Tab-separated table of C-alpha atoms and ligand atoms in Angstrom:
chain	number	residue	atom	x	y	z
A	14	UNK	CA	86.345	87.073	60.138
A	15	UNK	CA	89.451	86.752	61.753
A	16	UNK	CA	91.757	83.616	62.139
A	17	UNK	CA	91.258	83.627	65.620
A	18	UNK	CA	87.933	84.198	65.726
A	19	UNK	CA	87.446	81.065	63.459
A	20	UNK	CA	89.448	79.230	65.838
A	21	UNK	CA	87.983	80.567	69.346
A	22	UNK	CA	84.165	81.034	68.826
A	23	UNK	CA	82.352	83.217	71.973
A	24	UNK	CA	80.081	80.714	73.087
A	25	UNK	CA	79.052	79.376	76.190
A	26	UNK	CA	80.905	75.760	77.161
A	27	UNK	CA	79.267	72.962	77.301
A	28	UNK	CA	80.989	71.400	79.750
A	29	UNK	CA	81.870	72.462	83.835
A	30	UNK	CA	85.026	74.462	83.530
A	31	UNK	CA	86.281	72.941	86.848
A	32	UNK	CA	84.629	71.541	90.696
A	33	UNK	CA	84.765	73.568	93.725
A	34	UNK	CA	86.849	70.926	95.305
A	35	UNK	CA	89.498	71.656	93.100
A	36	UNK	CA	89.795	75.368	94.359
A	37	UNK	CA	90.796	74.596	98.417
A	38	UNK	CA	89.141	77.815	100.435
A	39	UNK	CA	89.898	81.217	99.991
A	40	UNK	CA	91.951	80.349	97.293
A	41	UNK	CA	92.307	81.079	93.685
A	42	UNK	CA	92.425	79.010	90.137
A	43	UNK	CA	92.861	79.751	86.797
A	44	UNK	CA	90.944	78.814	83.976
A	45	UNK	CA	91.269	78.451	80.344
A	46	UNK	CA	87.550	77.580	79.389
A	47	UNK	CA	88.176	77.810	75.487
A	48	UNK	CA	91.681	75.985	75.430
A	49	UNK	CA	93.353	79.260	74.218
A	50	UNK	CA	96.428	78.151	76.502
A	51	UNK	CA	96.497	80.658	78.608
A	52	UNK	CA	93.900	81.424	81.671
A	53	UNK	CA	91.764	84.057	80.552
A	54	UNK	CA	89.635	84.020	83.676
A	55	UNK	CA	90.308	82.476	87.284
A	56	UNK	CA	87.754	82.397	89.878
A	57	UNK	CA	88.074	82.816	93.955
A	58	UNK	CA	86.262	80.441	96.491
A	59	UNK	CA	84.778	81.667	99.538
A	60	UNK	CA	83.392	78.948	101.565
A	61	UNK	CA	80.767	77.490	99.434
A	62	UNK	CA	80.563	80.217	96.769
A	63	UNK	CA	82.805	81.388	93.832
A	64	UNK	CA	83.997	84.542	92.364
A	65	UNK	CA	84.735	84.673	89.094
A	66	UNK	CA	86.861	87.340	86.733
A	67	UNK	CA	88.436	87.521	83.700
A	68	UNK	CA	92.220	87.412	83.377
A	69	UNK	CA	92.518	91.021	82.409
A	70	UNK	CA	93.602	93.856	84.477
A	71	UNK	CA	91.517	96.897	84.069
A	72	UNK	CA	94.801	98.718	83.837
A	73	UNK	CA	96.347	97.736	80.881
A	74	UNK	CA	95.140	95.788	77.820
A	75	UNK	CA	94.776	92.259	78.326
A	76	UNK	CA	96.875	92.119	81.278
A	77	UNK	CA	97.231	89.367	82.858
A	78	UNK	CA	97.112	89.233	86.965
A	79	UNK	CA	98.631	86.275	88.472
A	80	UNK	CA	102.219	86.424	89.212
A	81	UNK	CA	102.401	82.422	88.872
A	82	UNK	CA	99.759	79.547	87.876
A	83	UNK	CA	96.736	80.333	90.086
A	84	UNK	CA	98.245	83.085	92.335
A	85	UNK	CA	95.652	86.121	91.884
A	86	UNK	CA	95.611	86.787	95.615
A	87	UNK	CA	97.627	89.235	98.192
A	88	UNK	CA	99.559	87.886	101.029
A	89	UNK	CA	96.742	87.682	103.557
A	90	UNK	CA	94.140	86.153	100.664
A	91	UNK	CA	91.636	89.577	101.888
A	92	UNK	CA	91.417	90.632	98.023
A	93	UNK	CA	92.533	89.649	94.659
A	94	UNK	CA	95.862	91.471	93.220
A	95	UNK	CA	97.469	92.154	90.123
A	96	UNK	CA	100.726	91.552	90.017
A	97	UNK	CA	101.615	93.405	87.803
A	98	UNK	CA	101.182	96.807	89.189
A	99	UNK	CA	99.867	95.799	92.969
A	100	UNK	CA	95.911	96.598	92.023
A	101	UNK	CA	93.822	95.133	94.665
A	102	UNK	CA	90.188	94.184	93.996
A	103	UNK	CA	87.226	93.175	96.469
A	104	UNK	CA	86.486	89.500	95.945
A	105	UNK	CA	82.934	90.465	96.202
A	106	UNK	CA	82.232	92.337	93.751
A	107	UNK	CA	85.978	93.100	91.404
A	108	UNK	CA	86.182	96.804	92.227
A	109	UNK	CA	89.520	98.002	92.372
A	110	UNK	CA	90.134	99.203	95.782
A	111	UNK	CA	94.009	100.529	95.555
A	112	UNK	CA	97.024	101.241	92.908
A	113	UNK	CA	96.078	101.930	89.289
A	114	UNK	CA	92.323	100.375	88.304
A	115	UNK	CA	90.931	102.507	91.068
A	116	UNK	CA	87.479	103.790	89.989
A	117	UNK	CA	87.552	100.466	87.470
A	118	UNK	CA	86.615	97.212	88.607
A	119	UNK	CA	87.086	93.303	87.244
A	120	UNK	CA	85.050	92.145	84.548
A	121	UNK	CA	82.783	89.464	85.942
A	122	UNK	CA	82.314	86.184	83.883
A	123	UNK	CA	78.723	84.557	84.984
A	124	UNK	CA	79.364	81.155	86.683
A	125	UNK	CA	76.643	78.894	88.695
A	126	UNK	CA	77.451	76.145	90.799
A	127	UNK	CA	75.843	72.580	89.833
A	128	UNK	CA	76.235	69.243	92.038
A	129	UNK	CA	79.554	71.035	93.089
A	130	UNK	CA	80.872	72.187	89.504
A	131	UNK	CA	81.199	75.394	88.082
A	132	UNK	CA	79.446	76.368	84.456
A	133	UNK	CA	79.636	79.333	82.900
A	134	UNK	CA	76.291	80.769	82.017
A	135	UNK	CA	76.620	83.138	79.439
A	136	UNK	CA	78.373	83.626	76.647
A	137	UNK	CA	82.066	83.701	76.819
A	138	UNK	CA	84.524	85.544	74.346
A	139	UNK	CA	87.937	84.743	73.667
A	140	UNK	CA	90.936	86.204	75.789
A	141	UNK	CA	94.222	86.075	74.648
A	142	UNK	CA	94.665	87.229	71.131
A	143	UNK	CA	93.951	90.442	70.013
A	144	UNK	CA	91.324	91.242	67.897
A	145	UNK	CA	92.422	91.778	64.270
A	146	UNK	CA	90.695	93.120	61.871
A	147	UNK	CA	90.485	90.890	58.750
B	3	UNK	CA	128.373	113.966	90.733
B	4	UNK	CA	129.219	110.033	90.533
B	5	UNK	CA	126.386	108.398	90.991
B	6	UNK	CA	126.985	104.486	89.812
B	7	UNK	CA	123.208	103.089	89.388
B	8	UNK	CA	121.107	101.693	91.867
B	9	UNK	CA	122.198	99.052	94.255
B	10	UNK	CA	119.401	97.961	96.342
B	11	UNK	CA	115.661	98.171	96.598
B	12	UNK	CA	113.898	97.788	99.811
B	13	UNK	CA	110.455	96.534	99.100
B	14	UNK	CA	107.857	95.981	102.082
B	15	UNK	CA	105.912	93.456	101.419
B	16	UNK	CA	102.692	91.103	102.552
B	17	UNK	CA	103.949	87.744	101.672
B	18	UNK	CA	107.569	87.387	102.431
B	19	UNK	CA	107.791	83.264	101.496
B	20	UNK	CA	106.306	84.110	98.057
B	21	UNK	CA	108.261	87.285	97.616
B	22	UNK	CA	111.481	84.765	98.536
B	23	UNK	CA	110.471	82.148	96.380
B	24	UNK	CA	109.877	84.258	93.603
B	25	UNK	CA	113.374	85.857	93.660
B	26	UNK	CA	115.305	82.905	93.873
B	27	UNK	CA	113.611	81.014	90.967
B	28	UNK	CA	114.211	84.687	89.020
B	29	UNK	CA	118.156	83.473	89.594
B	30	UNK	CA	118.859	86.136	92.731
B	31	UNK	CA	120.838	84.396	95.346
B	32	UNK	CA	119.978	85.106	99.286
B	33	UNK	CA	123.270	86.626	100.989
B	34	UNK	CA	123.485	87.716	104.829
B	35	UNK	CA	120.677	90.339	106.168
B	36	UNK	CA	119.848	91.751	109.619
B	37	UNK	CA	117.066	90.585	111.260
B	38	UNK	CA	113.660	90.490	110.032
B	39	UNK	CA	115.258	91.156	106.367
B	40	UNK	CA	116.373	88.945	103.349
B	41	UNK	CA	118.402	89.879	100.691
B	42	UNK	CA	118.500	88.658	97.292
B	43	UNK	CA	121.539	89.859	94.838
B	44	UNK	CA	122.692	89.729	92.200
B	45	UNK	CA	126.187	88.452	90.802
B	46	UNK	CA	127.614	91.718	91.539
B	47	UNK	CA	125.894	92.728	95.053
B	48	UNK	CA	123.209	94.767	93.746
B	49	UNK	CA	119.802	93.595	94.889
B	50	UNK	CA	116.827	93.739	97.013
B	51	UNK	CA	115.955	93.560	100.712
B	52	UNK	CA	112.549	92.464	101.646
B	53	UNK	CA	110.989	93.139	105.306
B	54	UNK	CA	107.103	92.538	105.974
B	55	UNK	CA	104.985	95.404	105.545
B	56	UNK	CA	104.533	96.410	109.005
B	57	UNK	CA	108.336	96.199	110.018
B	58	UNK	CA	109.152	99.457	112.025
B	59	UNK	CA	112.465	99.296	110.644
B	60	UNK	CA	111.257	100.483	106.881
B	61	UNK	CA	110.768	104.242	105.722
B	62	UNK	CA	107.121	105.394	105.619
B	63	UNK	CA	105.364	103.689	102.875
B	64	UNK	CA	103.670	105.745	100.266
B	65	UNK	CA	100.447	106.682	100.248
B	66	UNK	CA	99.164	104.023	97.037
B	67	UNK	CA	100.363	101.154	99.179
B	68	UNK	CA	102.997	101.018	96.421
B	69	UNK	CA	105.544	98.215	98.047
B	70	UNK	CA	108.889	100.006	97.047
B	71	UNK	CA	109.968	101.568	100.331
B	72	UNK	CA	113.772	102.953	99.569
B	73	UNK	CA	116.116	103.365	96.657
B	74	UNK	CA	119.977	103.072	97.401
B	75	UNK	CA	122.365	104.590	94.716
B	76	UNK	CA	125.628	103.804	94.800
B	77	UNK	CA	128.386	106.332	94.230
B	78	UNK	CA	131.961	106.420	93.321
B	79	UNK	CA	133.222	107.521	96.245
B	80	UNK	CA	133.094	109.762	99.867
B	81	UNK	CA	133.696	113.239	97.520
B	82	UNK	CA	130.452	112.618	95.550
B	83	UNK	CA	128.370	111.588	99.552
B	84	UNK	CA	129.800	114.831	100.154
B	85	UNK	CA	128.779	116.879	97.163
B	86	UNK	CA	125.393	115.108	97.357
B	87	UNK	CA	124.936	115.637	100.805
B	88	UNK	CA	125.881	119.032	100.544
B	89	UNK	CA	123.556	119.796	97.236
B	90	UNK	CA	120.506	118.431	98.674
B	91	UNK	CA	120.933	119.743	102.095
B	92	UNK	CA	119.994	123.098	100.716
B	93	UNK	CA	116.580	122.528	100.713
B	94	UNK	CA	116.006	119.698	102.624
B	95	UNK	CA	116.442	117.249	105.468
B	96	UNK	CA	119.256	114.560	104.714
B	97	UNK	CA	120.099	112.226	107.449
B	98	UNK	CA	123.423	110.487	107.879
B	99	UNK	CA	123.325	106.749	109.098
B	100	UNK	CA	126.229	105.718	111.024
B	101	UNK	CA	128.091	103.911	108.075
B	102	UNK	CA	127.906	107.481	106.096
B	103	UNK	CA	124.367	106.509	104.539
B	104	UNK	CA	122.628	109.167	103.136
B	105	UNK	CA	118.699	109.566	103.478
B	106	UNK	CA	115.974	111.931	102.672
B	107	UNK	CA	113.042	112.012	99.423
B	108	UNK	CA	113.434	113.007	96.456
B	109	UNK	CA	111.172	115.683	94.492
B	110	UNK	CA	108.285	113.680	94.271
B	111	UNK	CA	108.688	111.913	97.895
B	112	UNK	CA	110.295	108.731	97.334
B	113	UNK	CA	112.416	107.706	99.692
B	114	UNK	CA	115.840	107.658	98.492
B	115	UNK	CA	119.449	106.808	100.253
B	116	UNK	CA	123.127	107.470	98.564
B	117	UNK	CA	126.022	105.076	99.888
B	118	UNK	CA	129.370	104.368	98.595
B	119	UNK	CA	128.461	101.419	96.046
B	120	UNK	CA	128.908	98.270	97.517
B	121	UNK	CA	128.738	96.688	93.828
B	122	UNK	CA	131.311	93.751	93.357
B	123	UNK	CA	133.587	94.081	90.271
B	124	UNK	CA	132.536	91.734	88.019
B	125	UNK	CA	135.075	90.144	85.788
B	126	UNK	CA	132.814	87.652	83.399
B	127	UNK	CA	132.495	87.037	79.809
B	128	UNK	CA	129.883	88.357	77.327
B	129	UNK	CA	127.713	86.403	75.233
B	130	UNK	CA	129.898	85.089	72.646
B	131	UNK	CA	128.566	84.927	69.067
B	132	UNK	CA	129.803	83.684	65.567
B	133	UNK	CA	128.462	86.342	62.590
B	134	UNK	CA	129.774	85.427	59.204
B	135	UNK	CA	132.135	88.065	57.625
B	136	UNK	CA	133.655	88.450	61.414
B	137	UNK	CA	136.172	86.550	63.291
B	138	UNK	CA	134.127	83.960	65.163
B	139	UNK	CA	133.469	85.198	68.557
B	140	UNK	CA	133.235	81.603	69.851
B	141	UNK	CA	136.631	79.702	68.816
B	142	UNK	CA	136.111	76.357	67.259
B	143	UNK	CA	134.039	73.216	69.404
B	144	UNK	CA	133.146	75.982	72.006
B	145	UNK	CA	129.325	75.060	72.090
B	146	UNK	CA	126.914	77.893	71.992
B	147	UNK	CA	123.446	76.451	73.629
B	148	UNK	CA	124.200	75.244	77.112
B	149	UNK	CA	120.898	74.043	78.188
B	150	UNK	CA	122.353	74.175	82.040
B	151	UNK	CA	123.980	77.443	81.748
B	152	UNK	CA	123.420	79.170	84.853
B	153	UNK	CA	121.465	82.106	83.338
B	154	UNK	CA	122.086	84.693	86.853
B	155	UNK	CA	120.815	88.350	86.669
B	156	UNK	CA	124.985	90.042	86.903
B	157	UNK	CA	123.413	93.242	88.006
B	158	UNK	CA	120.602	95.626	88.748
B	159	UNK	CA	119.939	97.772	85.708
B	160	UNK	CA	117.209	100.244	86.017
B	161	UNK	CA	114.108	101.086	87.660
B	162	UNK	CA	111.259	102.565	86.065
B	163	UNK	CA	108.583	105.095	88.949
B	164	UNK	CA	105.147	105.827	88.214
B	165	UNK	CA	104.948	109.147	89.212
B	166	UNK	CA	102.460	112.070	89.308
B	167	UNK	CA	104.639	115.070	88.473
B	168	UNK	CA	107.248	113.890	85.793
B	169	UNK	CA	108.942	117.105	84.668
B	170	UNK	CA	109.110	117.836	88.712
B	171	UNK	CA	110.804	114.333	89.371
B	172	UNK	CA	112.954	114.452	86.510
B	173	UNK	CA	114.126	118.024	86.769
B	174	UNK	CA	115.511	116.653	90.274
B	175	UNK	CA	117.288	114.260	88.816
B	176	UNK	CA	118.755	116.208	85.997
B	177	UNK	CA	119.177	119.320	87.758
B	178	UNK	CA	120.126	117.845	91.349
B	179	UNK	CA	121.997	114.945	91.392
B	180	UNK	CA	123.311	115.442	86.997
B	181	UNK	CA	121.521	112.704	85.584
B	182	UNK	CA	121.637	112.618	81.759
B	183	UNK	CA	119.039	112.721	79.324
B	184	UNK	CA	119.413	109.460	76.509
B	185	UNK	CA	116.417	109.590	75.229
B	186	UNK	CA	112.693	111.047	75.673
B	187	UNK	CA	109.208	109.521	75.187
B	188	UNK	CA	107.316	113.365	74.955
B	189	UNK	CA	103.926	111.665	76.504
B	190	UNK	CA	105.911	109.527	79.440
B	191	UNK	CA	109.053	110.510	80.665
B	192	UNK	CA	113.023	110.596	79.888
B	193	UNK	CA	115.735	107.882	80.149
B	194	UNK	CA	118.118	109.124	82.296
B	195	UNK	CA	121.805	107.887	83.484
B	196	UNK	CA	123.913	109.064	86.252
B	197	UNK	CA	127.130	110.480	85.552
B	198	UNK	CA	129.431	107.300	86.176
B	199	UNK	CA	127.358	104.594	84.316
B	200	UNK	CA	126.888	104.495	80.814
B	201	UNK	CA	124.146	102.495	80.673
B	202	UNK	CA	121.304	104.280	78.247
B	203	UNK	CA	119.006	104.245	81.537
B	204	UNK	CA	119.473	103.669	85.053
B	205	UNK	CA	116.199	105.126	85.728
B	206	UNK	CA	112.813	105.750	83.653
B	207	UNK	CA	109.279	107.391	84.701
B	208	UNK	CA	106.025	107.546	83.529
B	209	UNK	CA	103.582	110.177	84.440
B	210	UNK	CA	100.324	109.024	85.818
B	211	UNK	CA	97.721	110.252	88.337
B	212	UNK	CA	98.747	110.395	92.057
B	213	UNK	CA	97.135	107.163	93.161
B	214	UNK	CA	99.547	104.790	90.894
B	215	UNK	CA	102.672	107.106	91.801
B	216	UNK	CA	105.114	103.861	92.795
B	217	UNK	CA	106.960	101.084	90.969
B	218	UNK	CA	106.427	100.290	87.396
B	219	UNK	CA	109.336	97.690	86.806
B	220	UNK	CA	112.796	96.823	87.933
B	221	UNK	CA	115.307	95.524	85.249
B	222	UNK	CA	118.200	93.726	85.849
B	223	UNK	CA	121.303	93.182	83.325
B	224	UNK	CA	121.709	89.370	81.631
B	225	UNK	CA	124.706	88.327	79.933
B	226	UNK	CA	123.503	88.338	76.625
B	227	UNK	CA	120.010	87.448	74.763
B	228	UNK	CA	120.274	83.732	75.255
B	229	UNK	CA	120.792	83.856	78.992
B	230	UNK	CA	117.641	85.952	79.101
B	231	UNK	CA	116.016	83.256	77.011
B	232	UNK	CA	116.867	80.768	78.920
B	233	UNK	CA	115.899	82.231	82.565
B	234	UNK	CA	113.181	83.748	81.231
B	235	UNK	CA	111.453	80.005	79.595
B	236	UNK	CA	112.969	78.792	83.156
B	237	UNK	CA	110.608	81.348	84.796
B	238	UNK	CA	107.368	80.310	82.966
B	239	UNK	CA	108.010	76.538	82.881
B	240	UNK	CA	108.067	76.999	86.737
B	241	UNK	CA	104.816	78.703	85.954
B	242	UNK	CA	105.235	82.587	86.579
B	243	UNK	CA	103.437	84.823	84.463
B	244	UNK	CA	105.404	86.384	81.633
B	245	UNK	CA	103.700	89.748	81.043
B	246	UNK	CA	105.501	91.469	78.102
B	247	UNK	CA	108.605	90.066	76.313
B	248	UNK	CA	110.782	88.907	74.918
B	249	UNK	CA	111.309	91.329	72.575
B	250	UNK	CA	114.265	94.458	72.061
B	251	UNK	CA	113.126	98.073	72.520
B	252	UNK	CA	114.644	100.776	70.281
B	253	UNK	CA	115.259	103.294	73.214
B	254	UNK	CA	118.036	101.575	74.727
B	255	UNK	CA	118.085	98.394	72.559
B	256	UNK	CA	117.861	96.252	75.583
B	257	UNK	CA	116.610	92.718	74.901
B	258	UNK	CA	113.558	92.544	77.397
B	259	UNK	CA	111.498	90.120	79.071
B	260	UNK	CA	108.966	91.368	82.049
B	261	UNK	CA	107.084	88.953	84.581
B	262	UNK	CA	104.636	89.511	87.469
B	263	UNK	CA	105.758	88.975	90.399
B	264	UNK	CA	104.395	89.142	93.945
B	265	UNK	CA	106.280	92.145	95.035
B	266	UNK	CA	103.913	94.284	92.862
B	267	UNK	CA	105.916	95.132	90.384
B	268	UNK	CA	107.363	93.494	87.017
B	269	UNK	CA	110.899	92.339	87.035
B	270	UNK	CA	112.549	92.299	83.543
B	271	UNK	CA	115.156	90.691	82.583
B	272	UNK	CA	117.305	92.564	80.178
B	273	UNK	CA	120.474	92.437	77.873
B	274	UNK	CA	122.687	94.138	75.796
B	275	UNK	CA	121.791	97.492	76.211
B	276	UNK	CA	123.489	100.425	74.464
B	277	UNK	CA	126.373	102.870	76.404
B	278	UNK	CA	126.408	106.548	75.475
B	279	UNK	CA	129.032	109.209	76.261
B	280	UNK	CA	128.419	112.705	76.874
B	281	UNK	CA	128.775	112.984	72.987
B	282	UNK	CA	125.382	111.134	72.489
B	283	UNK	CA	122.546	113.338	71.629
B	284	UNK	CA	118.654	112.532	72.695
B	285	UNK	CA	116.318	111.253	70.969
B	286	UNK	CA	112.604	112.581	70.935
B	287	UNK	CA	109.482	110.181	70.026
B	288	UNK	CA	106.297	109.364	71.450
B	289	UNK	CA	105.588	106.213	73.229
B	290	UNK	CA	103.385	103.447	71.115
B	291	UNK	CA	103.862	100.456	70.058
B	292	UNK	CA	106.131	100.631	67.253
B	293	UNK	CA	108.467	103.011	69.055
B	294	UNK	CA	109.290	100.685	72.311
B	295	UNK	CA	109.820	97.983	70.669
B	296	UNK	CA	112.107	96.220	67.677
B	297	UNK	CA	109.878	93.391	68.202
B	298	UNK	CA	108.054	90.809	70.229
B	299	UNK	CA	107.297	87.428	70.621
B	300	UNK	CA	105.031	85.479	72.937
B	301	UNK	CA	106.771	82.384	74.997
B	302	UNK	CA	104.897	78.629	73.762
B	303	UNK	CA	105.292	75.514	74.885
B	304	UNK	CA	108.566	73.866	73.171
B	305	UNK	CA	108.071	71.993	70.033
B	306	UNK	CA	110.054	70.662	67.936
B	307	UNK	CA	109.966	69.683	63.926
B	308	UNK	CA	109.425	65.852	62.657
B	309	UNK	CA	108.243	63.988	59.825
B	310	UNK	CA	104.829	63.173	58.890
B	311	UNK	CA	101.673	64.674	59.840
B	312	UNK	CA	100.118	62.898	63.394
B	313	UNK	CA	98.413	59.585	62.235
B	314	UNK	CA	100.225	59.610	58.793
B	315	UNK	CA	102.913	56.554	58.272
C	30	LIG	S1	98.345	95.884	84.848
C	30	LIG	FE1	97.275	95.383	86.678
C	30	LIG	S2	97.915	96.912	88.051
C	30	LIG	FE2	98.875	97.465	86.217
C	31	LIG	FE1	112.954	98.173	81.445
């Protein structure tokens, strides 16, 4: 088993990794469920419901999208965007719709809303270390 | 042909305030544009000019969206317009601006424009460094870490293309306009500099499949590797996203540090990178881990050493 691994188990938190209130509409927020220090996923609100991604970019490994705290969003807030490379995704559903992930899409992390918080539901994996082999 | 570098991007982008906010917390300073425009430089002129997407006033975006809409090199002087104008005229259509400007696409249809540089000459010091065995390079009480150094990007350095056709892009630029070849990655592209920079790259590609072809990064020069420290922990304590760096490649030797940024692109900020001659022979590896980089580190929140463990008296 590997250091980190030890450190940052995959498991599913028991606690609300944020409320919907704290994400104002049509706006974006990173996360960092595990306490890795770093947001591994972020999650976009639409009116009432949430979108939710990890902090990777399809493009490269473990990229990460935002080009500052919480901005994973074009201009016009229509899709989400790496800024790395300009990728745009549908908030709907994470495929890439232009620049390099196209064909690829996001990789969704399970979230349900509860009395206006959001849990994750399944199992959740650590983001920002590499795996190591041992 | 004396090409100098490049000396301004023209980006067209969706969210001008972020785009300006961005560039002025990178250390850019905004200078005088036309309407609709703002332009961020430099110490030494070099820079970008943003305009909103849709402004009628930019070239014909690409066909990936890709938000780079020009490249301006800068040349020596009006013989080398001339013999650039007169090269590429051959085989296709150049159009002269007023001022002299140059404008037509290059091999693998970027926009490109050639202009007498308008680069400042700078006249700064380098980083200044004490090494035991050498004369000190700072004299005595001259105090190295200067928390409130200024930390400005002095110039643009290089830009690196995604592009779909790399021997066709680079063969332009070699055969064209007399770029050299520093180095080669086999499986990306070559480092190239024009003929009146010494710089180990002005400009870089990487080959990928038409749909990426536009900007991979933008670099400009730091004083030294502490002044790239320092903006660069400036940039993520503002809360940017630092997305590779810092670390030092071995192609080049530039100290490097690459964030996001809302222009879709990553802006480096890089230092001390090598100067070749025309004596200077290529180098051939392929690209991986181990051959772009000396080494890297990952930015963490300051800390610093104290006595006992927490809790301990
Ligand atoms: S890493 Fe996201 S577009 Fe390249
Ligand atoms: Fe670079």
């Amino acid at each position: 088993m590997t250091l980190h691994q030890r450190r940052f188990e995959t498991v599913v938190p028991d606690r609300p990794i944020g409320r919907l209130d704290d994400i104002a509409d049509g706006h974006s927020r990173g996360f960092d469920p595990l306490g890795e220090g770093r947001d591994t996923m972020f999650v976009v609100r639409r009116g009432g419901s949430v979108f939710a991604y990890r902090n990777h970019c399809p493009h490269y490994d473990r990229a990460r999208m935002a080009w500052k705290k919480d901005e994973f969003m074009n201009g016009d807030r229509s899709q989400i965007m790496c800024s790395a490379h300009g990728a745009l995704f549908s908030i709907e559903d994470g495929a890439c719709t232009q620049g390099p992930c196209l064909g690829l899409s996001l990789y969704p992390v399970a979230v349900e809303l509860r009395d206006g918080e959001i849990w994750i539901t399944e199992p959740y994996a650590p983001g920002f270390w590499r795996e190591r082999s041992a | 042909m004396r090409i100098v570098g490049p000396d301004e991007l023209v980006f067209g982008v969706d969210d001008p305030a972020a785009c300006r906010s961005f560039l002025a917390d990178y250390g850019l300073m905004e200078a005088p544009a036309p309407d609709g425009a703002h332009f961020f430089e430099a110490l030494d002129g070099t820079g970008f000019t943003l305009r909103r997407r849709d402004d009628p006033a930019l070239p014909a975006p690409l066909r990936t969206g890709s938000m780079l809409r020009l490249t301006v090199w800068g040349v020596e002087d009006q013989a080398s317009l001339d013999a650039i104008e007169a090269e590429l005229s051959r085989d296709r259509k150049v159009d002269k601006a007023a001022d002299g400007t140059l404008r037509c696409q290059d091999d693998a249809g970027f926009e490109i424009a050639f202009r007498i540089s308008t680069r400042r000459k700078l006249d700064l010091p380098a980083e200044m460094i004490n090494s035991p065995g050498a004369k000190p390079g700072r004299p005595a009480n001259v105090i190295g870490a200067n928390q409130d150094a200024e930390a400005r990007p002095r110039t643009l350095s290089h830009i690196v293309y995604f592009v779909p056709d790399m021997d066709k892009m680079a063969n332009f630029y070699i055969d064209r306009l007399k770029f050299v070849v520093t180095d080669k990655f086999n499986n990306a592209g070559p480092f190239l500099r024009p003929q009146a920079n010494w710089d180990h790259h002005c400009l870089f590609m990487i080959q990928t499949p038409e749909y990426m072809q536009g900007l991979e990064h933008v670099a400009f020069h730091m004083q030294g590797p502490t002044d790239l420290m320092l903006a660069g922990s400036r940039m993520v304590k503002k809360g940017y996203e630092s997305f590779w760096g810092p670390g030092r490649h071995k192609f080049g030797s530039n100290w490097f540090w690459y964030f996001n940024s809302p222009l879709g692109t990553h802006i480096e900020y890089d230092a001390d990178m090598d100067l070749h001659d025309d004596e200077w022979e290529a180098r051939y590896a392929d690209i991986q881990p181990e051959t772009a980089q000396m080494f890297l580190f990952e930015n963490v929140e300051k800390w610093t050493p104290g006595g006992p463990p927490p809790g301990k008296k």
